[in-house]
Coordinates of C-alpha atoms in Angstrom, one line a residue:
M1 CA 28.2 0.7 -3.3
K2 CA 26.2 -0.3 -0.8
I3 CA 23.7 1.1 1.4
T4 CA 25.8 1.6 4.2
D5 CA 27.7 3.7 2.2
L6 CA 25.1 6.4 1.1
K7 CA 24.8 9.8 2.6
P8 CA 23.8 11.3 5.0
E9 CA 25.1 8.2 6.5
I10 CA 23.1 8.1 9.9
V11 CA 19.8 7.7 8.1
W12 CA 21.3 4.8 5.8
K13 CA 22.5 3.0 8.6
F14 CA 19.6 3.0 10.6
F15 CA 17.4 2.4 7.3
H16 CA 19.8 -0.9 7.0
Q17 CA 19.1 -1.7 10.3
V18 CA 15.4 -1.7 9.7
T19 CA 15.3 -3.8 6.5
Q20 CA 17.2 -6.7 8.4
V21 CA 14.2 -7.0 10.9
P22 CA 11.2 -8.8 9.4
R23 CA 7.8 -6.3 10.1
P24 CA 4.8 -7.4 8.0
S25 CA 1.7 -5.6 9.1
K26 CA 0.1 -7.3 12.1
K27 CA 3.3 -9.4 13.0
E28 CA 5.6 -6.4 13.9
G29 CA 6.7 -8.3 17.3
K30 CA 10.1 -8.2 16.1
M31 CA 10.4 -4.7 15.2
I32 CA 8.7 -3.8 18.5
Q33 CA 11.6 -5.9 20.0
Y34 CA 14.3 -4.1 18.0
L35 CA 13.0 -0.5 18.7
E36 CA 13.4 -1.5 23.0
S37 CA 16.5 -2.3 22.1
F38 CA 17.4 0.4 20.5
A39 CA 16.0 2.5 23.6
K40 CA 17.9 0.5 25.9
E41 CA 21.2 0.9 24.1
Y42 CA 20.7 4.6 23.4
K43 CA 19.1 5.0 27.0
I44 CA 16.0 6.8 25.6
A45 CA 12.8 7.2 27.4
I46 CA 10.0 4.7 25.8
K47 CA 6.8 3.4 26.4
K48 CA 4.0 1.2 24.9
D49 CA 0.5 0.8 24.7
A50 CA -1.7 -2.0 24.5
A51 CA -1.7 -2.2 20.7
G52 CA 2.2 -2.1 20.2
N53 CA 2.3 1.6 19.2
I54 CA 5.9 2.8 20.6
L55 CA 6.4 6.4 22.2
M56 CA 10.2 7.5 22.6
S57 CA 10.8 10.9 24.1
K58 CA 14.1 13.4 24.2
P59 CA 14.5 16.4 26.1
A60 CA 15.6 19.2 24.0
T61 CA 19.0 20.3 23.2
P62 CA 20.7 23.2 25.1
G63 CA 19.3 26.5 24.2
Y64 CA 15.7 24.7 22.6
E65 CA 14.3 24.3 25.8
K66 CA 11.4 26.9 25.2
L67 CA 10.1 25.1 21.7
P68 CA 7.3 23.3 22.0
V69 CA 6.8 19.3 21.8
V70 CA 7.1 18.3 18.3
I71 CA 5.6 14.9 17.6
L72 CA 7.8 12.7 14.6
Q73 CA 5.4 9.6 13.4
S74 CA 6.3 6.7 11.1
H75 CA 4.3 3.5 10.8
M76 CA 6.8 0.3 11.9
D77 CA 4.8 -2.3 9.4
M78 CA 5.5 -2.7 5.8
V79 CA 3.9 -4.1 2.7
C80 CA 5.1 -7.6 1.7
E81 CA 4.9 -8.5 -2.1
K82 CA 7.5 -10.2 -4.0
N83 CA 7.7 -11.3 -7.5
N84 CA 6.8 -14.7 -9.0
G85 CA 10.2 -16.9 -8.5
T86 CA 11.6 -14.7 -5.8
V87 CA 12.3 -16.8 -2.8
H88 CA 11.6 -14.9 0.4
D89 CA 9.8 -15.5 3.8
F90 CA 8.8 -12.2 5.0
D91 CA 8.4 -13.7 8.7
N92 CA 11.8 -14.3 8.9
D93 CA 14.1 -13.0 6.3
P94 CA 15.6 -9.6 5.9
I95 CA 15.3 -7.5 3.2
E96 CA 18.2 -7.4 0.5
T97 CA 18.8 -3.8 -0.9
I98 CA 20.6 -2.6 -4.1
V99 CA 22.0 0.3 -4.9
D100 CA 20.9 0.9 -8.6
G101 CA 22.1 4.3 -10.0
D102 CA 20.1 6.7 -8.3
W103 CA 17.9 4.5 -6.4
L104 CA 18.0 1.9 -3.7
R105 CA 15.7 -1.1 -4.2
A106 CA 15.1 -4.8 -2.9
N107 CA 16.1 -7.6 -4.7
G108 CA 12.4 -9.0 -5.7
T109 CA 10.8 -8.0 -2.9
T110 CA 9.2 -4.9 -1.7
L111 CA 11.7 -2.5 -0.1
G112 CA 10.1 -1.3 3.0
A113 CA 10.8 2.3 2.6
D114 CA 7.3 3.1 3.2
N115 CA 7.9 3.6 5.9
G116 CA 11.1 2.6 7.0
I117 CA 13.1 5.7 6.1
G118 CA 10.5 7.7 8.5
V119 CA 11.3 5.0 11.2
A120 CA 15.3 5.4 10.3
A121 CA 14.9 9.2 10.5
E122 CA 13.5 9.1 13.5
L123 CA 15.9 6.8 15.1
A124 CA 18.9 9.1 13.7
I125 CA 17.7 11.9 15.5
L126 CA 17.0 9.9 18.6
A127 CA 20.4 8.5 18.6
S128 CA 22.4 11.6 17.6
N129 CA 23.8 14.3 20.0
D130 CA 24.7 17.3 17.6
I131 CA 21.0 17.7 16.2
E132 CA 19.4 20.8 17.7
H133 CA 15.7 20.4 18.4
G134 CA 13.2 21.2 20.8
P135 CA 11.7 18.4 23.1
I136 CA 10.6 15.5 21.0
E137 CA 8.5 12.4 21.1
C138 CA 9.0 9.5 18.4
L139 CA 5.8 7.6 17.5
F140 CA 6.1 4.4 15.8
T141 CA 2.4 2.8 15.0
V142 CA 1.6 -0.8 14.3
D143 CA -0.3 -2.0 11.3
E144 CA -0.6 1.0 9.1
E145 CA -1.2 -0.8 5.8
T146 CA -4.0 -3.2 6.6
G147 CA -6.0 -1.2 8.7
L148 CA -4.6 1.7 10.6
T149 CA -5.2 -0.4 13.8
G150 CA -2.6 0.9 15.7
A151 CA -3.6 4.7 15.0
K152 CA -7.0 3.6 15.6
A153 CA -6.0 2.0 19.1
L154 CA -3.9 5.1 20.1
E155 CA -5.3 6.3 23.7
K156 CA -5.7 10.3 24.3
G157 CA -2.7 11.0 26.2
F158 CA -0.2 8.6 25.2
M159 CA 1.3 11.9 23.5
T160 CA 1.8 15.3 24.9
G161 CA 3.1 17.1 21.9
D162 CA 0.3 19.6 20.0
I163 CA 2.5 19.5 16.8
L164 CA 3.3 16.6 14.7
L165 CA 5.3 15.8 11.4
N166 CA 4.2 12.7 9.8
L167 CA 7.2 11.3 7.8
D168 CA 5.3 8.8 5.3
S169 CA 4.8 10.7 2.2
E170 CA 6.6 10.0 -0.9
D171 CA 7.5 13.2 -3.1
E172 CA 10.4 15.1 -1.9
G173 CA 9.7 19.2 -2.1
E174 CA 6.0 18.3 -1.4
I175 CA 4.5 19.2 2.0
F176 CA 1.2 17.5 2.4
M177 CA -1.5 19.2 4.5
G178 CA -4.7 16.7 3.8
C179 CA -5.4 12.9 2.8
A180 CA -8.2 10.9 1.8
G181 CA -10.6 8.6 4.0
G182 CA -10.9 4.9 3.2
K183 CA -12.9 1.7 3.7
D184 CA -12.9 -1.4 2.9
T185 CA -15.8 -3.9 1.0
Q186 CA -15.6 -7.5 1.0
A187 CA -17.8 -9.6 -1.1
V188 CA -18.0 -13.5 -0.1
F189 CA -19.7 -16.0 -2.7
H190 CA -20.5 -19.8 -1.3
C191 CA -20.4 -21.6 -4.4
K192 CA -21.6 -25.1 -5.4
Q193 CA -19.2 -27.5 -7.2
R194 CA -19.3 -30.5 -9.4
P195 CA -17.1 -32.9 -10.7
T196 CA -14.7 -32.1 -13.5
N197 CA -15.5 -33.8 -17.1
P198 CA -12.5 -36.3 -18.1
N199 CA -13.4 -35.4 -22.0
M200 CA -12.5 -31.8 -21.2
L201 CA -8.9 -30.5 -21.5
Y202 CA -7.4 -28.1 -19.0
F203 CA -5.7 -25.2 -18.9
K204 CA -4.3 -22.2 -16.6
I205 CA -4.5 -18.9 -17.6
D206 CA -2.1 -16.3 -16.0
V207 CA -1.7 -12.7 -16.0
K208 CA 1.2 -11.1 -15.0
G209 CA 4.3 -8.9 -15.2
L210 CA 2.4 -6.0 -14.4
N211 CA 3.8 -3.0 -12.0
G212 CA 1.2 -3.0 -9.4
G213 CA 1.3 -0.1 -7.1
H214 CA -0.1 1.7 -4.4
S215 CA -4.1 2.1 -4.6
G216 CA -3.8 5.5 -3.2
G217 CA -0.8 7.2 -4.5
E218 CA -0.8 5.5 -7.8
I219 CA -4.4 4.9 -8.9
H220 CA -4.6 7.7 -11.2
K221 CA -2.0 6.1 -13.6
G222 CA -4.2 3.8 -15.1
L223 CA -1.9 0.5 -14.3
G224 CA -3.4 -2.6 -15.3
N225 CA -5.4 -4.7 -13.0
A226 CA -4.6 -8.3 -13.1
N227 CA -8.1 -9.1 -11.7
K228 CA -10.0 -7.0 -14.1
I229 CA -7.9 -8.1 -16.9
L230 CA -8.4 -11.8 -16.3
V231 CA -12.0 -11.8 -15.9
R232 CA -12.3 -9.5 -18.7
F233 CA -11.0 -12.4 -20.8
L234 CA -13.5 -14.7 -19.2
Y235 CA -16.5 -12.8 -19.8
L236 CA -15.3 -12.8 -23.5
L237 CA -14.8 -16.6 -23.3
N238 CA -18.2 -17.4 -21.9
N239 CA -19.7 -15.8 -24.8
E240 CA -17.6 -17.7 -27.4
A241 CA -17.1 -21.1 -25.8
D242 CA -18.6 -23.8 -23.2
F243 CA -16.0 -23.8 -20.7
T244 CA -16.1 -24.4 -16.8
L245 CA -14.6 -22.6 -14.3
C246 CA -12.2 -24.6 -11.7
S247 CA -10.3 -21.6 -9.6
I248 CA -9.8 -18.2 -10.0
E249 CA -7.5 -16.2 -7.7
G250 CA -5.7 -12.9 -8.0
G251 CA -4.1 -9.9 -6.2
N252 CA -3.2 -10.1 -2.3
L253 CA -3.4 -6.8 -0.4
R254 CA -6.4 -4.2 0.1
N255 CA -3.9 -1.1 -0.6
A256 CA -2.2 -2.4 -3.8
I257 CA -3.4 -2.6 -7.4
A258 CA -3.4 -6.5 -8.5
R259 CA -0.1 -7.5 -10.3
E260 CA -0.8 -11.2 -10.9
A261 CA -4.1 -13.4 -11.4
H262 CA -4.7 -17.0 -12.9
A263 CA -7.7 -19.1 -13.5
V264 CA -8.1 -22.9 -14.5
I265 CA -10.8 -23.4 -16.8
G266 CA -11.7 -26.7 -18.8
L267 CA -12.2 -26.6 -22.5
Y268 CA -13.7 -29.3 -25.1
S269 CA -10.8 -29.8 -27.5
E270 CA -12.7 -28.9 -30.3
D271 CA -13.1 -25.4 -28.8
K272 CA -9.3 -25.3 -28.1
E273 CA -7.8 -23.4 -31.1
Q274 CA -10.8 -21.1 -31.0
V275 CA -10.2 -20.2 -27.6
R276 CA -6.1 -19.6 -28.3
V277 CA -7.3 -17.3 -31.0
L278 CA -9.5 -15.5 -28.8
L279 CA -6.7 -15.2 -26.0
N280 CA -4.2 -14.0 -28.9
N281 CA -6.2 -11.1 -30.0
Y282 CA -7.6 -10.3 -26.4
T283 CA -4.1 -10.1 -25.4
A284 CA -3.0 -7.8 -28.6
D285 CA -5.7 -5.6 -27.3
I286 CA -4.3 -5.3 -23.6
E287 CA -0.9 -4.7 -25.0
N288 CA -1.9 -1.8 -26.9
E289 CA -4.3 -0.3 -24.2
L290 CA -1.5 -0.6 -21.7
K291 CA 1.7 0.2 -23.7
H292 CA 2.5 3.2 -22.0
I293 CA 2.2 2.4 -18.4
D294 CA 2.2 -1.1 -18.1
P295 CA 4.2 -2.5 -21.4
N296 CA 5.4 -5.9 -19.9
V297 CA 1.9 -7.4 -19.0
Q298 CA 1.8 -11.5 -20.1
I299 CA -1.0 -13.1 -20.5
T300 CA -0.7 -16.9 -20.9
M301 CA -2.6 -20.2 -20.9
E302 CA -0.6 -23.7 -20.7
S303 CA -2.2 -27.2 -20.2
T304 CA -2.7 -28.2 -16.6
D305 CA -3.8 -31.4 -14.8
R306 CA -7.5 -32.2 -14.4
P307 CA -8.9 -30.6 -11.0
E308 CA -11.3 -32.9 -9.3
L309 CA -14.1 -30.2 -8.9
C310 CA -15.4 -26.8 -10.8
L311 CA -18.0 -24.1 -10.1
S312 CA -21.5 -24.8 -11.2
N313 CA -22.5 -22.8 -14.4
F314 CA -24.7 -20.8 -12.3
D315 CA -22.2 -19.8 -9.6
M316 CA -19.4 -19.7 -12.5
E317 CA -21.5 -16.8 -14.2
K318 CA -22.5 -14.7 -11.4
V319 CA -18.9 -14.7 -10.1
I320 CA -17.4 -13.8 -13.6
W321 CA -20.4 -11.1 -14.3
A322 CA -20.1 -9.5 -10.7
L323 CA -16.3 -9.0 -11.0
H324 CA -16.3 -7.3 -14.3
A325 CA -19.1 -5.1 -13.4
C326 CA -17.1 -4.1 -10.2
P327 CA -15.7 -0.6 -10.6
H328 CA -12.0 0.2 -10.4
G329 CA -9.8 3.2 -10.7
V330 CA -10.5 6.8 -10.5
I331 CA -13.9 7.8 -9.9
G332 CA -13.9 11.5 -9.4
M333 CA -11.6 14.3 -9.5
S334 CA -11.6 17.0 -6.9
H335 CA -13.3 20.3 -7.4
D336 CA -10.7 22.0 -4.7
I337 CA -7.4 21.1 -5.6
E338 CA -6.4 20.5 -9.1
G339 CA -5.1 17.2 -10.1
L340 CA -6.2 15.3 -6.8
V341 CA -8.1 11.9 -7.1
E342 CA -11.1 12.9 -4.9
T343 CA -12.8 9.4 -5.2
S344 CA -11.6 5.9 -6.3
T345 CA -12.2 2.3 -5.8
N346 CA -9.6 -0.9 -6.0
L347 CA -10.4 -4.4 -7.0
A348 CA -7.8 -5.6 -4.7
S349 CA -7.9 -9.4 -4.1
V350 CA -9.8 -12.5 -5.3
K351 CA -9.2 -15.4 -2.9
M352 CA -10.7 -18.9 -2.8
R353 CA -10.8 -21.8 -0.2
H354 CA -12.7 -25.0 0.1
E355 CA -15.1 -25.4 2.9
A356 CA -15.3 -29.3 3.9
E357 CA -18.2 -29.1 6.3
T358 CA -20.5 -27.7 3.3
E359 CA -18.6 -28.6 0.4
Q360 CA -18.6 -25.3 -1.0
L361 CA -15.8 -23.1 -2.5
I362 CA -15.7 -19.8 -0.8
I363 CA -14.4 -17.1 -2.7
T364 CA -13.7 -13.7 -1.3
V365 CA -13.1 -10.8 -3.0
G366 CA -11.5 -7.9 -1.4
T367 CA -12.1 -4.1 -2.4
S368 CA -10.9 -0.5 -0.9
Q369 CA -12.6 2.9 -1.4
R370 CA -10.9 6.0 -0.9
S371 CA -12.4 9.6 -1.0
S372 CA -11.6 13.1 0.5
I373 CA -15.1 13.6 0.9
E374 CA -17.1 11.2 3.4
S375 CA -20.1 11.0 1.7
C376 CA -18.5 10.3 -1.6
K377 CA -16.3 7.6 0.1
N378 CA -19.6 5.6 1.4
M379 CA -21.2 6.2 -1.9
I380 CA -18.8 4.4 -3.8
A381 CA -18.3 1.6 -1.3
N382 CA -22.4 1.2 -1.4
Q383 CA -22.1 1.3 -5.3
V384 CA -19.1 -1.7 -4.7
A385 CA -21.6 -3.5 -2.5
S386 CA -24.5 -3.5 -4.8
V387 CA -22.7 -5.0 -7.6
F388 CA -22.0 -8.1 -5.7
K389 CA -25.1 -7.9 -3.6
L390 CA -26.9 -8.3 -7.1
A391 CA -25.0 -11.6 -7.6
G392 CA -25.9 -13.0 -4.4
A393 CA -22.7 -12.7 -2.4
I394 CA -22.7 -11.7 1.1
V395 CA -21.2 -8.3 1.4
T396 CA -19.5 -6.7 4.7
H397 CA -17.9 -3.1 5.1
G398 CA -14.9 -2.7 7.3
D399 CA -14.9 0.4 10.0
G400 CA -12.7 2.5 7.5
Y401 CA -11.2 5.7 8.7
P402 CA -11.5 9.5 8.4
G403 CA -9.5 12.0 5.8
W404 CA -7.6 14.6 7.0
A405 CA -9.2 17.9 6.1
P406 CA -6.6 20.4 4.7
N407 CA -5.9 23.5 7.3
P408 CA -4.2 26.2 5.1
D409 CA -3.9 28.4 8.8
S410 CA -1.5 25.8 9.9
K411 CA 1.6 27.3 11.3
I412 CA 3.7 24.5 11.1
L413 CA 2.8 24.5 7.4
K414 CA 4.1 28.1 7.2
V415 CA 7.2 27.0 9.0
A416 CA 7.7 24.2 6.8
Q417 CA 7.3 26.3 3.7
D418 CA 9.7 29.3 4.9
T419 CA 12.5 26.7 6.1
Y420 CA 12.2 24.7 2.6
K421 CA 12.4 27.8 0.7
R422 CA 15.3 29.4 2.9
L423 CA 17.1 26.2 2.2
F424 CA 16.7 25.5 -1.5
N425 CA 15.8 28.7 -2.9
K426 CA 12.6 27.3 -4.6
D427 CA 9.3 27.0 -3.3
A428 CA 7.9 23.8 -1.8
K429 CA 4.5 22.1 -3.4
I430 CA 1.5 22.1 -1.0
M431 CA -0.7 19.3 -1.6
A432 CA -3.1 16.9 -0.4
I433 CA -3.0 12.8 -1.1
H434 CA -5.1 10.4 -2.3
A435 CA -3.5 7.9 -0.1
G436 CA -4.5 7.4 3.4
L437 CA -2.6 8.8 6.4
E438 CA -2.9 8.1 10.0
C439 CA -3.1 12.0 10.6
G440 CA -6.9 11.4 10.4
L441 CA -7.2 9.3 13.1
F442 CA -4.8 11.2 15.1
L443 CA -7.1 14.1 15.2
E444 CA -9.8 12.3 16.5
K445 CA -8.1 11.6 19.7
Y446 CA -6.0 14.9 19.7
P447 CA -8.2 17.4 17.9
N448 CA -5.5 20.3 18.7
L449 CA -2.9 18.7 16.6
D450 CA -1.0 20.9 14.0
M451 CA 0.2 18.3 11.3
I452 CA 2.2 18.1 7.9
S453 CA 3.5 14.9 6.0
F454 CA 6.7 15.2 4.0
G455 CA 9.3 12.8 2.9
P456 CA 11.6 11.9 0.4
T457 CA 10.8 10.5 -3.1
L458 CA 9.9 6.7 -3.5
R459 CA 8.4 5.2 -6.7
D460 CA 6.1 2.1 -7.0
V461 CA 5.5 1.2 -3.5
H462 CA 3.4 -1.7 -2.2
S463 CA 5.1 -3.8 -5.4
P464 CA 8.4 -5.3 -5.9
N465 CA 9.3 -2.6 -8.2
E466 CA 9.6 0.1 -4.9
R467 CA 12.4 2.0 -4.6
I468 CA 13.5 5.4 -3.1
E469 CA 15.6 8.1 -5.0
I470 CA 19.1 8.6 -2.9
K471 CA 19.6 12.3 -3.4
T472 CA 16.1 13.2 -2.0
V473 CA 16.6 11.6 1.5
G474 CA 19.4 13.9 2.1
L475 CA 17.5 16.8 0.9
W476 CA 14.7 15.9 3.3
W477 CA 16.8 15.2 6.2
T478 CA 18.1 18.6 5.7
H479 CA 14.8 20.2 5.8
L480 CA 13.7 18.0 8.7
L481 CA 16.5 19.2 10.8
E482 CA 16.1 22.9 9.8
L483 CA 12.4 22.5 10.6
L484 CA 13.0 21.0 14.1
K485 CA 14.9 24.1 15.4
S486 CA 12.7 26.5 13.5
V487 CA 9.8 25.7 15.3
P488 CA 8.4 29.2 17.3
A489 CA 8.7 29.3 20.8
K490 CA 5.7 28.8 22.9

């Protein structure tokens, strides 16, 4: 079975088309061209703002002209992650999809159902002539995944509706009415280097096999973080043997839990066996800790060529200590909504580059913080900053984005609840989400918006294990169409 054989056909048809268009965050040009071509083909009114956000408009179907304008919204970019050994150029290659039992996944890469399935649903409604709805506007934003810059740049007056349906949630049967705000914290180390010792042996330590995942939606699961696992071993090693650190890197995106990390170290030959024993014992501990959530974790140590340079001992210890001390994971749970993570932080990435002018090694550490309480978001961002400042790093914060405060009196929420119960004879769960959505930013420019977020079931987004449960797309699509024609008249 192929993706084009799935039901509802029109949604999967457009999702397949979306997967064929490369659309990394900040590189949405090809996706914008695709949307513009779509609008031309189906004779849909379209406009684009300076940031690249697209708005398409469609009038009401006969008999529904008195309904208020409803905005459907999705983001067009996707997280680009792939497995080691997977050959894929996200700038140019289409996503290869695989029907795997009840799920659709990609072949060794992220699938991009976050939020390509929302884009597909909007296109399906715009292209159809047999769906009943009032006047609609379909908003496609850019760069949600790496800073929400499209939503931040959205100008007043670009949209006209007062009801917004965000199609970027990941659990069918759950309707979201609020989300956390977020902030990035970056630390930069300027490290002195020295020539490596020709009398040492050199080894590459790899942490791999982890699931990774969304640093908002899955932070509560206790998934392994490759950066933390690697630096925890280096801290132990520093207490047991005389070694040098030549390089250290791990993770990639601020909103993904690091799946892989590696370091190159130098050891004296007499310490080699002792270090292997230390690593074997450490690996056993990690496997035991993660056996229920990340059972495929691997930590390996293999011989490698001698690098030219290594960090000074002083800088090596500063980097190791700071990364080991940096918090990661859930910081606090909500007291308002049972089971909701209130505050968290993600040690997302460690990247390095050589600066030729100063002959220094620049190590950049990327982290992200989230909270549904603004003061707690700033608190954990400052706590992370303090760790790195104590180690002598230069620390900066991103602008961040606001949370979306729940509105239990929302009219569209009530309609969504009623339609779900009528369709499926069961209650939808009303939730807030720890992941960031663009809704909080929309409220800054459009304070009168009445919003909810809902979607089909996705798992392991922001990782190559990302997948979408096929049957839930039909359920979500049915609910969406019923909701569009049930919006109360103006």
